[in-house]
Coordinates of C-alpha atoms in Angstrom, one line a residue:
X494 CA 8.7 51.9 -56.7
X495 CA 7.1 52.9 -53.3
X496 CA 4.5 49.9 -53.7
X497 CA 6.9 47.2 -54.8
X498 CA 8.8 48.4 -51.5
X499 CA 5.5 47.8 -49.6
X500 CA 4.9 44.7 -51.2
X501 CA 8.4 43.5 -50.2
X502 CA 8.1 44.8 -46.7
X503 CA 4.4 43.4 -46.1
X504 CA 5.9 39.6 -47.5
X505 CA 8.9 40.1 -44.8
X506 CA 6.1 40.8 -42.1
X507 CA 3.8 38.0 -43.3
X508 CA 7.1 35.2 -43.1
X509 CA 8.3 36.4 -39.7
X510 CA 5.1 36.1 -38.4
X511 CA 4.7 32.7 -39.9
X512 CA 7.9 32.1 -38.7
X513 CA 7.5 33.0 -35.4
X514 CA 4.0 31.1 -35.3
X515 CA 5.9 27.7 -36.6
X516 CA 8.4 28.5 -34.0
X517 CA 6.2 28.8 -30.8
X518 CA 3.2 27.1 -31.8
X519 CA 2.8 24.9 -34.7
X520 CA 6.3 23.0 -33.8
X521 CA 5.6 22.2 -29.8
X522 CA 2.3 20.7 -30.9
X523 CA 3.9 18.6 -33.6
X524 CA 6.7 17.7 -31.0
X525 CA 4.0 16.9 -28.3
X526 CA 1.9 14.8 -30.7
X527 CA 5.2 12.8 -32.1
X528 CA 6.2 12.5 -28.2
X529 CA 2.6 11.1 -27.7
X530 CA 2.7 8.6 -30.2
X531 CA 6.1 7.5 -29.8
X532 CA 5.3 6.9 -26.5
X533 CA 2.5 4.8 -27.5
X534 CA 4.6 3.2 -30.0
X535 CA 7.0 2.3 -26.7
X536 CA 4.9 0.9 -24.4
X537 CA 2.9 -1.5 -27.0
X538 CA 6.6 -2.8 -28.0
X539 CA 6.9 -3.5 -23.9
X540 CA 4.2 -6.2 -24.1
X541 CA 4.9 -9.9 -23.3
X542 CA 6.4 -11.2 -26.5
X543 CA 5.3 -14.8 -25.5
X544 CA 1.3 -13.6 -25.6
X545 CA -0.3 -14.1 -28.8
X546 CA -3.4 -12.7 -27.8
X547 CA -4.1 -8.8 -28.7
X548 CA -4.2 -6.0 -26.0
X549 CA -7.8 -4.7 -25.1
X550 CA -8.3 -0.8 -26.6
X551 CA -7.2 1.6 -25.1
X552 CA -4.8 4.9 -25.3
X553 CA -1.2 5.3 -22.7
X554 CA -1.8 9.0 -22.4
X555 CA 1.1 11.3 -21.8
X556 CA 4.6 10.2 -21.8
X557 CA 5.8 8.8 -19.0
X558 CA 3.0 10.5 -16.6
X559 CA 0.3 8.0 -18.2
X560 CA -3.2 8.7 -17.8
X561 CA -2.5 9.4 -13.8
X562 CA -3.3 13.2 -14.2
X563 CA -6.6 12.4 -15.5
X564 CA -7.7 9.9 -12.6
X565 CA -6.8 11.9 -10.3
X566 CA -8.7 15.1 -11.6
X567 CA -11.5 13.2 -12.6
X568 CA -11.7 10.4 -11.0
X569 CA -15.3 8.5 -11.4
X570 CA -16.1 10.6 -14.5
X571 CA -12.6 9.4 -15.7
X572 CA -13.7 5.6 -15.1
X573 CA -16.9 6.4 -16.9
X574 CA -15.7 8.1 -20.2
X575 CA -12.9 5.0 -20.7
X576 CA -16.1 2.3 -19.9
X577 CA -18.2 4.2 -22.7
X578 CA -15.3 4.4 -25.0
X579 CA -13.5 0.7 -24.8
X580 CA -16.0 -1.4 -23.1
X581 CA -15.6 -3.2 -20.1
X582 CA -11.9 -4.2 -20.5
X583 CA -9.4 -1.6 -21.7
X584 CA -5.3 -0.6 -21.2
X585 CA -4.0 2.5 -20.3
X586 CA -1.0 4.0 -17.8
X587 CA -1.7 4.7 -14.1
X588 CA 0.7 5.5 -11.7
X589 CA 3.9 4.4 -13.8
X590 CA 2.1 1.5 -14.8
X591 CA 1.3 0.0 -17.8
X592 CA -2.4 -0.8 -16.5
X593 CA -5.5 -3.6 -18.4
X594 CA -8.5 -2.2 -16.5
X595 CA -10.8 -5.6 -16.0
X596 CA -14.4 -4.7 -14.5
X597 CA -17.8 -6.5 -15.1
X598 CA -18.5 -9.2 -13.0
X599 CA -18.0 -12.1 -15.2
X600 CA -14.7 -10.3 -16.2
X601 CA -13.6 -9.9 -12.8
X602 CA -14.7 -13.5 -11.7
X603 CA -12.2 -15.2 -14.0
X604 CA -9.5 -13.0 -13.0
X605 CA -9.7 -14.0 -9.3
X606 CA -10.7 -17.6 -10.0
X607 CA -7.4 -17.6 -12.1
X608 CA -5.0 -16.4 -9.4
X609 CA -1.7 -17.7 -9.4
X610 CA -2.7 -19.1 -12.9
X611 CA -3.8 -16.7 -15.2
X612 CA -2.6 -14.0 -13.5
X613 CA -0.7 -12.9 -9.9
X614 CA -1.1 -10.0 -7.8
X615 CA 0.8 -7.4 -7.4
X616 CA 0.7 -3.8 -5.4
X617 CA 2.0 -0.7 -7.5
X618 CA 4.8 0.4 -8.0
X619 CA 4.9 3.4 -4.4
X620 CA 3.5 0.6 -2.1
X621 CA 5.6 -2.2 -3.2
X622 CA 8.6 0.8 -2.5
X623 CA 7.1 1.6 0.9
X624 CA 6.4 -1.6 1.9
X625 CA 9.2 -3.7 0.5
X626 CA 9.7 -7.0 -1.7
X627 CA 9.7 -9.1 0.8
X628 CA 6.8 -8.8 2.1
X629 CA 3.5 -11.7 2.3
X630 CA 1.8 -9.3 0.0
X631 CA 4.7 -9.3 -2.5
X632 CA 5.7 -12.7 -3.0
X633 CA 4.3 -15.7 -4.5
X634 CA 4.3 -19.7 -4.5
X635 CA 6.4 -21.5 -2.1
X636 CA 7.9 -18.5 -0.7
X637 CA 4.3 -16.9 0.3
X638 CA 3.3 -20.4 2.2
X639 CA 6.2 -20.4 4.0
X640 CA 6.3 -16.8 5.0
X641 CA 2.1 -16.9 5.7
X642 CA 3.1 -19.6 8.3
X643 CA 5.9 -17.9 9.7
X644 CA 3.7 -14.4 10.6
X645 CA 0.6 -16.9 12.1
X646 CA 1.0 -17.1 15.5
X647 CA -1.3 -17.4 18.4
X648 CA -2.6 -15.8 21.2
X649 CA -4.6 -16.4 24.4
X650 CA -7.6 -14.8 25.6
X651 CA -5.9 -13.8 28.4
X652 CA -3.0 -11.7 27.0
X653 CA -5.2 -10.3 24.6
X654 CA -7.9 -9.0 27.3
X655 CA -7.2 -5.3 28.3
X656 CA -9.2 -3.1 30.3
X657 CA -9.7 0.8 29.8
X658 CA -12.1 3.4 29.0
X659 CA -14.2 2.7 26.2
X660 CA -14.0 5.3 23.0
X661 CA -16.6 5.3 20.4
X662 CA -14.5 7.4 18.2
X663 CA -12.8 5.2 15.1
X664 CA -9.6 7.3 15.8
X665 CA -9.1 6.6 19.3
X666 CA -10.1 3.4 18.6
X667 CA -7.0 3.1 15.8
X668 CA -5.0 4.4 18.7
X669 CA -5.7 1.6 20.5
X670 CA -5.5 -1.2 18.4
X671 CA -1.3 0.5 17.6
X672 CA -0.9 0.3 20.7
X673 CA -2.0 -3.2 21.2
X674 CA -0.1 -3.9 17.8
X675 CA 2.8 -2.7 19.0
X676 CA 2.9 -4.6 22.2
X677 CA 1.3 -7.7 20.9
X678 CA 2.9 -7.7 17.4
X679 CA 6.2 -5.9 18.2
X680 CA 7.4 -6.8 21.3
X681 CA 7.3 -3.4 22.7
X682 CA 7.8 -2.8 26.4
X683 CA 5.0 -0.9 28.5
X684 CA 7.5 1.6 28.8
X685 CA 8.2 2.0 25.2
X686 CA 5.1 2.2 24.1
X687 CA 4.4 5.3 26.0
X688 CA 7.4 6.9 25.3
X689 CA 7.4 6.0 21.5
X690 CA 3.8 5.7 20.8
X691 CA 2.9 9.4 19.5
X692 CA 5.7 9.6 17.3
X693 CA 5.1 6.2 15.5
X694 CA 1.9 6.7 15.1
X695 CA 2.5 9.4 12.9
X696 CA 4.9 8.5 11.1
X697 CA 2.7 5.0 9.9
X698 CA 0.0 7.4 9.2
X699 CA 1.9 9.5 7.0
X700 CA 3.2 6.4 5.7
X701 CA -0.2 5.0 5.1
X702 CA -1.4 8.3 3.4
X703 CA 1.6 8.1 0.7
X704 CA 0.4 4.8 0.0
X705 CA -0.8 4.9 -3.3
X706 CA 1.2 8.0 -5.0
X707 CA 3.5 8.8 -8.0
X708 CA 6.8 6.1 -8.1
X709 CA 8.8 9.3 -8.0
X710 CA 11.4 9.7 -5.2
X711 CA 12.1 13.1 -5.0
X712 CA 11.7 15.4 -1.8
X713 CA 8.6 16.5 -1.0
X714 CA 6.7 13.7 -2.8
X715 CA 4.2 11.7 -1.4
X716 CA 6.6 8.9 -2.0
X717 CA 9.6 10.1 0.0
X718 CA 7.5 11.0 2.8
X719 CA 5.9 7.7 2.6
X720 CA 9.7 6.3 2.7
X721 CA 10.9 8.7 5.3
X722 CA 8.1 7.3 7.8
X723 CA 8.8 4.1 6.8
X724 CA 12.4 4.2 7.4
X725 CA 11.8 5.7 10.9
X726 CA 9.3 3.0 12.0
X727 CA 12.2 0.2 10.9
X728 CA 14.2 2.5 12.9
X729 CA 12.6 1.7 16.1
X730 CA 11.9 -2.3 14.7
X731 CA 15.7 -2.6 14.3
X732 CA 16.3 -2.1 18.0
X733 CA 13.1 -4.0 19.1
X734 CA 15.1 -6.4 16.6
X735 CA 18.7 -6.9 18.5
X736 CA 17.6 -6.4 21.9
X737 CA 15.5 -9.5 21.1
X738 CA 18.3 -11.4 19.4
X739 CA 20.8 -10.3 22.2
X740 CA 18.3 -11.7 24.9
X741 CA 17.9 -14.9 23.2
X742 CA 19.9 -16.8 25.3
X743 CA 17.3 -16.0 28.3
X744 CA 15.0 -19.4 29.1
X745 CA 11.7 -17.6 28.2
X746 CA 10.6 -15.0 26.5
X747 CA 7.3 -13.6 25.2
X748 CA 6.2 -15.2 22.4
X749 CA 5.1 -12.0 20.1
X750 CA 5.2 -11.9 16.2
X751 CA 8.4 -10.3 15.7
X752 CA 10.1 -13.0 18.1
X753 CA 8.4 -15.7 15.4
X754 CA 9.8 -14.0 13.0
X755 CA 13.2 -14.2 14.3
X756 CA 13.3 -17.7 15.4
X757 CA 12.1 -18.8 12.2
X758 CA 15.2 -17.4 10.7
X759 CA 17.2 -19.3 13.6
X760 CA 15.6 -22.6 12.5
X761 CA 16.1 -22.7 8.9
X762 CA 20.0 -21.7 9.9
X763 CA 19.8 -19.0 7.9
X764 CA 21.7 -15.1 8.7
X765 CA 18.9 -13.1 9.9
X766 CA 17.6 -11.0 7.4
X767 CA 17.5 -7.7 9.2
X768 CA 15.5 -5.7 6.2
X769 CA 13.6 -8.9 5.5
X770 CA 12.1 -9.1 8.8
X771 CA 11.4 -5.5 8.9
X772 CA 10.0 -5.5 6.1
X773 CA 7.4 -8.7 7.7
X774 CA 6.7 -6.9 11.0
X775 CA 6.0 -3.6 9.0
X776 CA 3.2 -5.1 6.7
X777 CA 1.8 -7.1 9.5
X778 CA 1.2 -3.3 11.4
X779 CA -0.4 -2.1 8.0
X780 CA -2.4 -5.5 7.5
X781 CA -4.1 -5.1 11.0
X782 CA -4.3 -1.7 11.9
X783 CA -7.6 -0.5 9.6
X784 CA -9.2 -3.9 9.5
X785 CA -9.3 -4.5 12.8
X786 CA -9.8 -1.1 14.5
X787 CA -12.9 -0.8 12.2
X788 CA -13.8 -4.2 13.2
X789 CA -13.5 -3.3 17.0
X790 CA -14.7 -0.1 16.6
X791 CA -18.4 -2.1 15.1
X792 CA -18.3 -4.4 18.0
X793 CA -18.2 -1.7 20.7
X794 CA -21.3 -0.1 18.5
X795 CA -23.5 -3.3 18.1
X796 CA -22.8 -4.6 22.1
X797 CA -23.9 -0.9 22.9
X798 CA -27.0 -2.0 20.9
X799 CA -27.5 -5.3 22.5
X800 CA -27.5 -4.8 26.4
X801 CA -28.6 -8.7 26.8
X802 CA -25.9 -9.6 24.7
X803 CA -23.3 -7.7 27.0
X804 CA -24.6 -9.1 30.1
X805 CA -24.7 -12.5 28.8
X806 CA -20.6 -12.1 28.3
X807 CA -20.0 -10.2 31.5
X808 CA -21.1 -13.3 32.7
X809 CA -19.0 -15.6 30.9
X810 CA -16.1 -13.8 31.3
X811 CA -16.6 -13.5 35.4
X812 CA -17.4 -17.4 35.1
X813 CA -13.9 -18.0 33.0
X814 CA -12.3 -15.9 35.5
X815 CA -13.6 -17.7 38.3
X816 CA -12.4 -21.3 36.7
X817 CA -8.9 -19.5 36.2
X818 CA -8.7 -18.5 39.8
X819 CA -9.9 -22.1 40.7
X820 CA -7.3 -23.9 38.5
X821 CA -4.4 -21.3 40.3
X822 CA -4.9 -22.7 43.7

């Protein structure tokens, strides 16, 4: 009697604890692995029903976060491991994207020979958010010809010259070239500029630093920081923006990039797009600040290398000078 008892007691044990091991660990790693697969299930359905051709190999990772967790942590190891494991083309799911990673040179030849034809561009998902839709970089065909003319505009060597101390450093040099940007681009009085220079700055940093991160817009993500700068910087645009329009009745103006941007709106007799050309003056501070500060920042270096070269364009420019002060009288 006392053993069957035992018996029946030592069964009740062994199921609870099977039980309770079903329950907190057998059953969330068959839900996680059904949740896997479903979700590779989903996104394979979300290809382009009018393409015959297969998708490269390839796995979509976890749902919803992708294979981002994994770049992120491992980043050129991560790259290597998916290269040994599907070749030189494979898919996978980066940053809320469902991503075909093309390298290889011959690979990556036909893709940008093929532009517009076998493929277009496109920014992800956080930088198309920060940036907006209407921007050059975000548009195609027709409507990217006509706004590429619309933000080319030009400028003489005069108005471009400035003087001042010269700084070697890359970040005063980024300084700089924002605040020639912002002057040159923008349309920002002298006095603005000083007054508004420190804050902008920071905020299109921050902006450029959330970039490239998670399409999630929740506080404290890199994406609505990235969108709170952004929105501060259109901010100041938007009353760069009707001071402009409400001095347009004025016989001359300066000619800067937002002003193009405006009067190309006037001739086509179209409202002015407030967001739109926002949006346009925005990109073209992001398109020039990097390039051309590093740019700058390499010329001061290699003149410093080069006396003869310097002297030889002191000399110009006090000869062009001289030829300007000649025409003037």
């Amino acid at each position: 009697m006392l053993f069957h008892t035992f018996t029946v007691r030592c069964n009740m044990v062994v199921n609870a604890l099977l039980t309770t091991f079903l329950c907190t660990v057998a059953l969330p790693i068959l839900l996680f692995l059904l949740a896997v697969k479903l979700w590779e299930i989903y996104t394979l359905r979300c290809r382009d029903p009018t393409c015959p051709f297969p998708l490269p190999p390839g796995s979509m990772g976890l749902p919803f976060i992708g294979e981002t967790l994994q770049l992120l942590l491992q980043r050129k190891t991560f790259l290597r491991m998916k290269r040994e494991k599907y070749g030189y083309i494979y898919r996978t799911h980066l940053f809320g994207n469902r991503t075909v990673r093309v390298t290889g040179a011959d690979n990556v030849k036909q893709i940008l020979l093929g532009e517009h034809r076998l493929v277009s561009a496109q920014w992800p998902a956080s930088v198309r958010a920060i940036l907006g839709t209407e921007t050059l970089s975000n548009v195609h065909g027709a409507q990217h010809k006509t706004k590429k003319k619309v933000s080319y505009f030009d400028l003489s060597a005069e108005g471009a010259l400035a003087t001042g101390r010269v700084c070697l450093s890359n970040t005063r040099m980024k300084r700089l070239m924002f605040r020639i940007a912002m002057r040159v681009l923008l349309g920002f009085e002298p006095e603005q500029v000083q007054t508004d220079e420190h804050e902008l700055v920071e905020a299109f940093e921050e902006m450029i630093k959330n970039l490239f991160s998670l399409p999630i817009d929740v506080p404290f993500s890199g994406l609505y920081r990235g969108l709170k700068a952004r929105n501060f910087i259109h901010s100041k645009i938007e009353e760069n923006i009707k001071k402009k329009v409400q001095e347009s009745d004025q016989e001359w103006k300066p000619r800067d990039a937002l002003q193009q941007l405006i009067d190309s709106s006037n001739k086509n007799k179209e409202p002015i797009s407030m967001q739109a050309i926002k949006q346009s003056a925005t990109e073209l501070l992001f398109g020039g600040h990097e390039t051309t500060a590093s740019t700058a920042t390499s010329l001061v270096m290699f003149l410093g290398l080069n006396p003869k070269v310097v002297d030889k364009l002191r000399q110009e420019l006090q000869d062009e000078v001289k030829l300007v002060h000649r025409d003037c009288f």
